[in-house]
PDB file of C-alpha atoms in Angstrom:
ATOM      1  CA  MET A   1     -11.927 -20.225 -24.649  1.00 44.00           C
ATOM      2  CA  SER A   2     -10.561 -21.592 -21.379  1.00 48.00           C
ATOM      3  CA  HIS A   3      -9.140 -19.406 -18.472  1.00 62.00           C
ATOM      4  CA  THR A   4      -6.974 -20.352 -15.523  1.00 80.00           C
ATOM      5  CA  ARG A   5      -9.184 -20.065 -12.401  1.00 87.00           C
ATOM      6  CA  LYS A   6      -8.299 -17.331 -10.055  1.00 95.00           C
ATOM      7  CA  PRO A   7      -9.011 -17.665  -6.393  1.00 97.00           C
ATOM      8  CA  LEU A   8     -11.584 -15.344  -4.798  1.00 98.00           C
ATOM      9  CA  ILE A   9     -10.236 -13.629  -1.750  1.00 98.00           C
ATOM     10  CA  GLY A  10     -12.361 -11.750   0.640  1.00 98.00           C
ATOM     11  CA  ILE A  11     -11.006  -8.589   2.228  1.00 98.00           C
ATOM     12  CA  THR A  12     -12.783  -7.087   5.188  1.00 97.00           C
ATOM     13  CA  CYS A  13     -13.569  -3.405   5.182  1.00 95.00           C
ATOM     14  CA  ASN A  14     -13.625  -0.485   7.685  1.00 89.00           C
ATOM     15  CA  TRP A  15     -16.991   0.869   8.700  1.00 84.00           C
ATOM     16  CA  ARG A  16     -17.806   4.368  10.028  1.00 81.00           C
ATOM     17  CA  LEU A  17     -20.631   6.896  10.342  1.00 79.00           C
ATOM     18  CA  GLN A  18     -20.068  10.180   8.611  1.00 79.00           C
ATOM     19  CA  ASP A  19     -22.588  12.840   8.111  1.00 79.00           C
ATOM     20  CA  ASP A  20     -25.547  10.500   8.921  1.00 82.00           C
ATOM     21  CA  GLU A  21     -24.206   7.952   6.414  1.00 85.00           C
ATOM     22  CA  ALA A  22     -22.634   4.534   6.960  1.00 82.00           C
ATOM     23  CA  LEU A  23     -19.463   4.279   4.892  1.00 84.00           C
ATOM     24  CA  VAL A  24     -17.641   1.123   4.046  1.00 86.00           C
ATOM     25  CA  MET A  25     -14.004   1.558   2.814  1.00 86.00           C
ATOM     26  CA  MET A  26     -10.656   0.053   2.369  1.00 89.00           C
ATOM     27  CA  GLU A  27      -7.144   1.166   1.311  1.00 91.00           C
ATOM     28  CA  ASP A  28      -6.797  -0.168  -2.331  1.00 95.00           C
ATOM     29  CA  ALA A  29      -3.284  -1.318  -1.657  1.00 97.00           C
ATOM     30  CA  TYR A  30      -4.497  -4.506  -0.238  1.00 98.00           C
ATOM     31  CA  ALA A  31      -6.736  -5.253  -3.216  1.00 97.00           C
ATOM     32  CA  LEU A  32      -3.885  -4.311  -5.606  1.00 98.00           C
ATOM     33  CA  ALA A  33      -1.582  -6.722  -3.843  1.00 98.00           C
ATOM     34  CA  VAL A  34      -4.071  -9.564  -4.159  1.00 98.00           C
ATOM     35  CA  SER A  35      -4.691  -8.858  -7.780  1.00 98.00           C
ATOM     36  CA  GLN A  36      -0.809  -8.630  -8.572  1.00 97.00           C
ATOM     37  CA  ALA A  37      -0.406 -11.989  -7.037  1.00 98.00           C
ATOM     38  CA  GLY A  38      -3.065 -13.544  -9.188  1.00 97.00           C
ATOM     39  CA  GLY A  39      -6.104 -13.441  -6.957  1.00 98.00           C
ATOM     40  CA  VAL A  40      -9.455 -11.660  -7.238  1.00 98.00           C
ATOM     41  CA  PRO A  41     -10.171  -9.246  -4.357  1.00 98.00           C
ATOM     42  CA  VAL A  42     -13.694  -9.271  -2.988  1.00 97.00           C
ATOM     43  CA  LEU A  43     -14.551  -6.523  -0.541  1.00 96.00           C
ATOM     44  CA  ILE A  44     -16.593  -7.622   2.411  1.00 96.00           C
ATOM     45  CA  ALA A  45     -18.997  -5.265   4.083  1.00 92.00           C
ATOM     46  CA  PRO A  46     -20.087  -5.742   7.750  1.00 91.00           C
ATOM     47  CA  ASN A  47     -23.401  -7.708   8.346  1.00 91.00           C
ATOM     48  CA  THR A  48     -22.817 -10.089   5.608  1.00 93.00           C
ATOM     49  CA  ASP A  49     -23.567 -13.843   6.010  1.00 97.00           C
ATOM     50  CA  ALA A  50     -20.148 -15.149   7.169  1.00 98.00           C
ATOM     51  CA  GLU A  51     -21.050 -18.766   6.484  1.00 98.00           C
ATOM     52  CA  ALA A  52     -22.249 -18.092   2.842  1.00 98.00           C
ATOM     53  CA  LEU A  53     -18.997 -16.100   2.339  1.00 98.00           C
ATOM     54  CA  ALA A  54     -16.683 -18.893   3.694  1.00 98.00           C
ATOM     55  CA  GLU A  55     -18.403 -21.371   1.282  1.00 97.00           C
ATOM     56  CA  MET A  56     -18.020 -19.032  -1.713  1.00 97.00           C
ATOM     57  CA  LEU A  57     -14.524 -17.527  -1.045  1.00 98.00           C
ATOM     58  CA  ASP A  58     -11.272 -19.233  -1.322  1.00 98.00           C
ATOM     59  CA  GLY A  59      -9.333 -17.214   1.319  1.00 98.00           C
ATOM     60  CA  LEU A  60      -9.715 -14.352   3.897  1.00 98.00           C
ATOM     61  CA  LEU A  61      -7.399 -11.276   4.197  1.00 98.00           C
ATOM     62  CA  ILE A  62      -7.879  -9.166   7.292  1.00 98.00           C
ATOM     63  CA  PRO A  63      -6.178  -5.863   6.765  1.00 98.00           C
ATOM     64  CA  GLY A  64      -5.036  -3.098   9.071  1.00 97.00           C
ATOM     65  CA  GLY A  65      -7.404  -1.089  11.270  1.00 95.00           C
ATOM     66  CA  ALA A  66      -7.997   0.397  14.717  1.00 95.00           C
ATOM     67  CA  ASP A  67      -7.639  -1.464  17.997  1.00 97.00           C
ATOM     68  CA  ILE A  68      -9.402  -4.461  19.314  1.00 98.00           C
ATOM     69  CA  ASP A  69     -11.505  -3.853  22.410  1.00 98.00           C
ATOM     70  CA  PRO A  70      -9.092  -5.086  25.152  1.00 98.00           C
ATOM     71  CA  ARG A  71     -11.950  -6.491  27.106  1.00 97.00           C
ATOM     72  CA  HIS A  72     -11.701  -9.500  24.744  1.00 97.00           C
ATOM     73  CA  TYR A  73      -8.422 -10.308  26.485  1.00 98.00           C
ATOM     74  CA  GLY A  74      -9.443  -9.311  30.025  1.00 97.00           C
ATOM     75  CA  GLU A  75      -8.050  -5.666  30.180  1.00 97.00           C
ATOM     76  CA  GLU A  76      -9.525  -2.238  30.416  1.00 97.00           C
ATOM     77  CA  PRO A  77      -8.728   0.256  27.590  1.00 97.00           C
ATOM     78  CA  HIS A  78      -5.428   2.126  27.635  1.00 97.00           C
ATOM     79  CA  PRO A  79      -5.831   5.898  27.062  1.00 96.00           C
ATOM     80  CA  GLU A  80      -4.264   5.551  23.665  1.00 95.00           C
ATOM     81  CA  THR A  81      -6.513   2.581  22.640  1.00 97.00           C
ATOM     82  CA  ARG A  82      -8.901   3.599  19.692  1.00 96.00           C
ATOM     83  CA  ILE A  83     -11.384   0.676  19.444  1.00 96.00           C
ATOM     84  CA  VAL A  84     -12.360  -0.583  16.042  1.00 96.00           C
ATOM     85  CA  ASN A  85     -16.032  -0.146  15.096  1.00 93.00           C
ATOM     86  CA  ALA A  86     -18.198  -3.095  16.323  1.00 93.00           C
ATOM     87  CA  PRO A  87     -19.787  -3.899  12.886  1.00 92.00           C
ATOM     88  CA  ARG A  88     -16.414  -4.571  11.347  1.00 94.00           C
ATOM     89  CA  PHE A  89     -15.101  -6.544  14.516  1.00 96.00           C
ATOM     90  CA  GLU A  90     -18.232  -8.604  14.731  1.00 96.00           C
ATOM     91  CA  GLN A  91     -18.057  -9.472  10.908  1.00 96.00           C
ATOM     92  CA  GLU A  92     -14.393 -10.573  11.172  1.00 98.00           C
ATOM     93  CA  TRP A  93     -15.054 -12.755  14.367  1.00 98.00           C
ATOM     94  CA  ASN A  94     -17.791 -14.578  12.459  1.00 98.00           C
ATOM     95  CA  LEU A  95     -15.568 -14.923   9.438  1.00 98.00           C
ATOM     96  CA  LEU A  96     -12.644 -16.364  11.364  1.00 98.00           C
ATOM     97  CA  ARG A  97     -14.944 -18.996  12.853  1.00 98.00           C
ATOM     98  CA  ALA A  98     -16.300 -19.938   9.370  1.00 98.00           C
ATOM     99  CA  PHE A  99     -13.012 -19.939   7.652  1.00 98.00           C
ATOM    100  CA  GLU A 100     -11.129 -21.842  10.345  1.00 97.00           C
ATOM    101  CA  ALA A 101     -13.874 -24.444  10.495  1.00 97.00           C
ATOM    102  CA  ARG A 102     -13.195 -25.112   6.768  1.00 97.00           C
ATOM    103  CA  ARG A 103      -9.406 -24.926   7.119  1.00 98.00           C
ATOM    104  CA  LYS A 104      -9.319 -22.169   4.419  1.00 98.00           C
ATOM    105  CA  PRO A 105      -6.437 -19.846   4.044  1.00 98.00           C
ATOM    106  CA  VAL A 106      -6.386 -16.732   6.269  1.00 98.00           C
ATOM    107  CA  LEU A 107      -3.816 -13.799   6.264  1.00 98.00           C
ATOM    108  CA  GLY A 108      -3.835 -11.103   8.873  1.00 98.00           C
ATOM    109  CA  ILE A 109      -1.981  -7.850   8.448  1.00 98.00           C
ATOM    110  CA  CYS A 110      -1.268  -5.534  11.342  1.00 97.00           C
ATOM    111  CA  TYR A 111      -4.597  -5.204  13.206  1.00 98.00           C
ATOM    112  CA  GLY A 112      -5.495  -8.391  11.353  1.00 98.00           C
ATOM    113  CA  CYS A 113      -2.539 -10.109  12.942  1.00 98.00           C
ATOM    114  CA  GLN A 114      -3.513  -8.911  16.309  1.00 98.00           C
ATOM    115  CA  LEU A 115      -7.109 -10.197  15.679  1.00 98.00           C
ATOM    116  CA  LEU A 116      -5.923 -13.715  14.809  1.00 98.00           C
ATOM    117  CA  ASN A 117      -4.102 -13.683  18.162  1.00 98.00           C
ATOM    118  CA  VAL A 118      -7.008 -12.474  20.195  1.00 98.00           C
ATOM    119  CA  TRP A 119      -9.390 -14.858  18.341  1.00 98.00           C
ATOM    120  CA  ARG A 120      -7.104 -17.733  19.547  1.00 98.00           C
ATOM    121  CA  GLY A 121      -7.272 -16.523  23.121  1.00 98.00           C
ATOM    122  CA  GLY A 122      -4.047 -14.498  23.155  1.00 98.00           C
ATOM    123  CA  SER A 123      -3.430 -10.896  24.474  1.00 98.00           C
ATOM    124  CA  LEU A 124      -1.871  -7.654  23.235  1.00 98.00           C
ATOM    125  CA  TYR A 125       0.401  -4.941  24.470  1.00 97.00           C
ATOM    126  CA  GLN A 126      -1.892  -1.947  24.180  1.00 97.00           C
ATOM    127  CA  HIS A 127       0.746   0.811  23.829  1.00 95.00           C
ATOM    128  CA  LEU A 128       4.283  -0.137  22.848  1.00 95.00           C
ATOM    129  CA  PRO A 129       5.818   3.140  23.828  1.00 92.00           C
ATOM    130  CA  ASP A 130       5.088   2.337  27.438  1.00 92.00           C
ATOM    131  CA  LEU A 131       7.582  -0.665  27.343  1.00 89.00           C
ATOM    132  CA  GLU A 132      11.138  -0.018  28.292  1.00 86.00           C
ATOM    133  CA  HIS A 133      12.570  -2.710  26.041  1.00 88.00           C
ATOM    134  CA  VAL A 134      10.898  -1.167  22.887  1.00 86.00           C
ATOM    135  CA  GLN A 135      13.658   1.041  21.409  1.00 81.00           C
ATOM    136  CA  LEU A 136      12.512   1.294  17.759  1.00 80.00           C
ATOM    137  CA  ARG A 137       9.952   3.462  16.334  1.00 78.00           C
ATOM    138  CA  HIS A 138       7.032   1.177  15.283  1.00 77.00           C
ATOM    139  CA  GLN A 139       4.721   3.967  14.326  1.00 78.00           C
ATOM    140  CA  ARG A 140       5.181   7.554  13.005  1.00 73.00           C
ATOM    141  CA  ARG A 141       4.256  10.304  15.476  1.00 73.00           C
ATOM    142  CA  GLN A 142       2.445  12.422  12.979  1.00 68.00           C
ATOM    143  CA  ARG A 143       1.269  12.086   9.484  1.00 75.00           C
ATOM    144  CA  GLU A 144       3.842  14.463   8.069  1.00 71.00           C
ATOM    145  CA  GLU A 145       6.599  11.919   8.975  1.00 77.00           C
ATOM    146  CA  SER A 146       7.613   9.139   6.732  1.00 81.00           C
ATOM    147  CA  VAL A 147       6.477   5.592   7.959  1.00 85.00           C
ATOM    148  CA  PRO A 148       9.193   3.906  10.016  1.00 90.00           C
ATOM    149  CA  ARG A 149      11.135   0.947   8.517  1.00 93.00           C
ATOM    150  CA  HIS A 150      13.046  -1.612  10.404  1.00 94.00           C
ATOM    151  CA  PHE A 151      14.343  -5.246  10.060  1.00 95.00           C
ATOM    152  CA  VAL A 152      12.647  -8.253  11.375  1.00 97.00           C
ATOM    153  CA  ARG A 153      14.233 -11.749  12.102  1.00 98.00           C
ATOM    154  CA  ILE A 154      12.271 -14.755  10.864  1.00 98.00           C
ATOM    155  CA  GLU A 155      12.477 -18.197  12.533  1.00 98.00           C
ATOM    156  CA  PRO A 156      14.518 -20.324  10.076  1.00 97.00           C
ATOM    157  CA  HIS A 157      12.235 -23.486  10.163  1.00 94.00           C
ATOM    158  CA  SER A 158       8.934 -21.658  10.028  1.00 98.00           C
ATOM    159  CA  LYS A 159       6.420 -21.777   7.250  1.00 98.00           C
ATOM    160  CA  LEU A 160       6.959 -18.018   6.901  1.00 98.00           C
ATOM    161  CA  ALA A 161      10.599 -18.360   6.266  1.00 98.00           C
ATOM    162  CA  GLN A 162       9.948 -21.086   3.759  1.00 97.00           C
ATOM    163  CA  ILE A 163       7.521 -18.636   1.992  1.00 98.00           C
ATOM    164  CA  LEU A 164       9.771 -15.719   2.000  1.00 97.00           C
ATOM    165  CA  GLY A 165      13.062 -17.555   1.264  1.00 97.00           C
ATOM    166  CA  MET A 166      14.903 -15.332   3.892  1.00 96.00           C
ATOM    167  CA  GLU A 167      15.505 -15.137   7.589  1.00 95.00           C
ATOM    168  CA  GLN A 168      15.613 -11.277   7.755  1.00 97.00           C
ATOM    169  CA  THR A 169      13.864  -8.668   5.833  1.00 97.00           C
ATOM    170  CA  GLU A 170      13.212  -4.965   6.091  1.00 97.00           C
ATOM    171  CA  VAL A 171       9.527  -3.956   6.654  1.00 97.00           C
ATOM    172  CA  VAL A 172       7.216  -0.971   6.802  1.00 94.00           C
ATOM    173  CA  SER A 173       5.792  -0.420  10.400  1.00 95.00           C
ATOM    174  CA  ALA A 174       2.698   1.323  11.556  1.00 93.00           C
ATOM    175  CA  HIS A 175       1.360   0.112  14.781  1.00 94.00           C
ATOM    176  CA  HIS A 176       1.371   1.055  18.503  1.00 95.00           C
ATOM    177  CA  GLN A 177       0.121  -2.359  19.653  1.00 97.00           C
ATOM    178  CA  ALA A 178       1.506  -5.831  19.307  1.00 97.00           C
ATOM    179  CA  ILE A 179       1.145  -9.455  20.562  1.00 98.00           C
ATOM    180  CA  ARG A 180       1.871 -10.103  24.242  1.00 98.00           C
ATOM    181  CA  GLU A 181       0.898 -13.798  24.807  1.00 98.00           C
ATOM    182  CA  PRO A 182       0.429 -15.865  21.713  1.00 98.00           C
ATOM    183  CA  GLY A 183      -2.889 -17.524  21.288  1.00 98.00           C
ATOM    184  CA  LYS A 184      -3.678 -21.253  21.164  1.00 98.00           C
ATOM    185  CA  ASN A 185      -1.671 -23.107  18.559  1.00 98.00           C
ATOM    186  CA  LEU A 186       0.124 -19.925  17.270  1.00 98.00           C
ATOM    187  CA  LYS A 187       3.785 -19.963  17.098  1.00 98.00           C
ATOM    188  CA  VAL A 188       5.803 -16.653  17.024  1.00 98.00           C
ATOM    189  CA  VAL A 189       7.862 -16.835  13.855  1.00 98.00           C
ATOM    190  CA  ALA A 190       9.269 -13.224  13.519  1.00 98.00           C
ATOM    191  CA  CYS A 191      10.475 -10.468  15.845  1.00 97.00           C
ATOM    192  CA  SER A 192      11.983  -7.133  15.613  1.00 96.00           C
ATOM    193  CA  PRO A 193      15.365  -6.372  17.021  1.00 93.00           C
ATOM    194  CA  ASP A 194      13.689  -5.032  20.142  1.00 93.00           C
ATOM    195  CA  SER A 195      11.760  -8.217  20.510  1.00 94.00           C
ATOM    196  CA  VAL A 196       8.365  -7.098  19.432  1.00 96.00           C
ATOM    197  CA  VAL A 197       6.358  -9.943  17.842  1.00 97.00           C
ATOM    198  CA  GLU A 198       6.203  -9.424  14.069  1.00 97.00           C
ATOM    199  CA  ALA A 199       4.599 -12.628  12.852  1.00 98.00           C
ATOM    200  CA  VAL A 200       2.673 -15.630  14.083  1.00 98.00           C
ATOM    201  CA  GLU A 201       1.460 -18.869  12.316  1.00 98.00           C
ATOM    202  CA  ASP A 202      -0.551 -21.957  13.075  1.00 98.00           C
ATOM    203  CA  PRO A 203       1.710 -24.778  11.509  1.00 97.00           C
ATOM    204  CA  SER A 204      -1.163 -27.275  11.747  1.00 97.00           C
ATOM    205  CA  LEU A 205      -3.305 -25.329   9.054  1.00 97.00           C
ATOM    206  CA  PRO A 206      -2.600 -24.976   5.410  1.00 96.00           C
ATOM    207  CA  PHE A 207      -2.316 -21.265   5.673  1.00 98.00           C
ATOM    208  CA  PHE A 208      -2.963 -19.236   8.844  1.00 98.00           C
ATOM    209  CA  ILE A 209      -0.474 -16.381   9.234  1.00 98.00           C
ATOM    210  CA  GLY A 210      -0.412 -12.958  10.707  1.00 98.00           C
ATOM    211  CA  VAL A 211       2.184 -10.348  10.039  1.00 98.00           C
ATOM    212  CA  GLN A 212       2.504  -7.345  12.101  1.00 98.00           C
ATOM    213  CA  TRP A 213       4.056  -5.068   9.444  1.00 98.00           C
ATOM    214  CA  HIS A 214       2.493  -3.692   6.199  1.00 97.00           C
ATOM    215  CA  PRO A 215       3.652  -5.622   3.197  1.00 98.00           C
ATOM    216  CA  GLU A 216       0.990  -3.892   1.018  1.00 97.00           C
ATOM    217  CA  ARG A 217       2.757  -0.558   1.609  1.00 95.00           C
ATOM    218  CA  ASP A 218       5.935  -2.060   0.065  1.00 96.00           C
ATOM    219  CA  PRO A 219       4.569  -3.659  -3.021  1.00 96.00           C
ATOM    220  CA  ASP A 220       7.944  -4.167  -4.938  1.00 96.00           C
ATOM    221  CA  ALA A 221       9.800  -5.763  -1.968  1.00 97.00           C
ATOM    222  CA  PRO A 222      10.589  -9.484  -2.618  1.00 97.00           C
ATOM    223  CA  ALA A 223       9.101 -10.405   0.706  1.00 97.00           C
ATOM    224  CA  THR A 224       5.849  -8.754  -0.223  1.00 98.00           C
ATOM    225  CA  ARG A 225       5.505 -10.444  -3.470  1.00 98.00           C
ATOM    226  CA  ALA A 226       6.481 -13.859  -1.975  1.00 98.00           C
ATOM    227  CA  LEU A 227       3.873 -13.538   0.725  1.00 98.00           C
ATOM    228  CA  PHE A 228       0.981 -12.675  -1.383  1.00 98.00           C
ATOM    229  CA  ARG A 229       1.942 -15.186  -4.021  1.00 98.00           C
ATOM    230  CA  ALA A 230       1.985 -17.941  -1.384  1.00 98.00           C
ATOM    231  CA  PHE A 231      -1.329 -16.766   0.133  1.00 98.00           C
ATOM    232  CA  VAL A 232      -2.966 -16.697  -3.424  1.00 98.00           C
ATOM    233  CA  ARG A 233      -1.547 -20.263  -4.199  1.00 97.00           C
ATOM    234  CA  ALA A 234      -2.687 -21.584  -0.978  1.00 98.00           C
ATOM    235  CA  CYS A 235      -6.251 -20.201  -1.708  1.00 97.00           C
ATOM    236  CA  LEU A 236      -6.120 -21.878  -5.138  1.00 93.00           C
ATOM    237  CA  GLU A 237      -5.108 -25.241  -3.678  1.00 86.00           C
ATOM    238  CA  GLU A 238      -8.118 -25.358  -1.286  1.00 62.00           C
TER     239      GLU A 238
END
């Protein structure tokens, strides 16, 4: 009995120490979104051989997380910066090197979008509320609040616009940092109405896209389904 092959998509996990135990964890919405789009999610723990993973897996998803150490783009930490655990960051840095060398698809979400930018030599705004031009709420102030939503404008001739089939969409927002200077070969392809960068892509690669919003938290949205379907399809084509 034959089965259609499904691509294996690695998803990096958070890592933390708790009660003298090292825990690896991930919000299941990312794995569910990959599964619903036709892929097979493979959770990646820190300290795993990145080269071996890049050979075995068809694509890489870097999900949301804490903040990148700003020393990677030449700044000291802002008081509101909460630096991601080093084991996760180091694993992702090595994975990006390995996947990009093989031109395999990469999708970054929120922190993942920022990581793609810093990996390419770009910089970040460390705390959006400090900026006068940022008028929208991009992150809830406390957990009891609902997660903010706002619209983003998508560049009409971008790969992202082609994937989503639209030039504007409403998104779920949960971030206090965002791209400042785009990294090498990255093109800004979506922005919020207050000019915060909401997506970047490298048009020279088959699929190298970062979105600042959280599509996995809006699973029934047409834009979410289109993005994950395109990512899984690109992984299958590699």
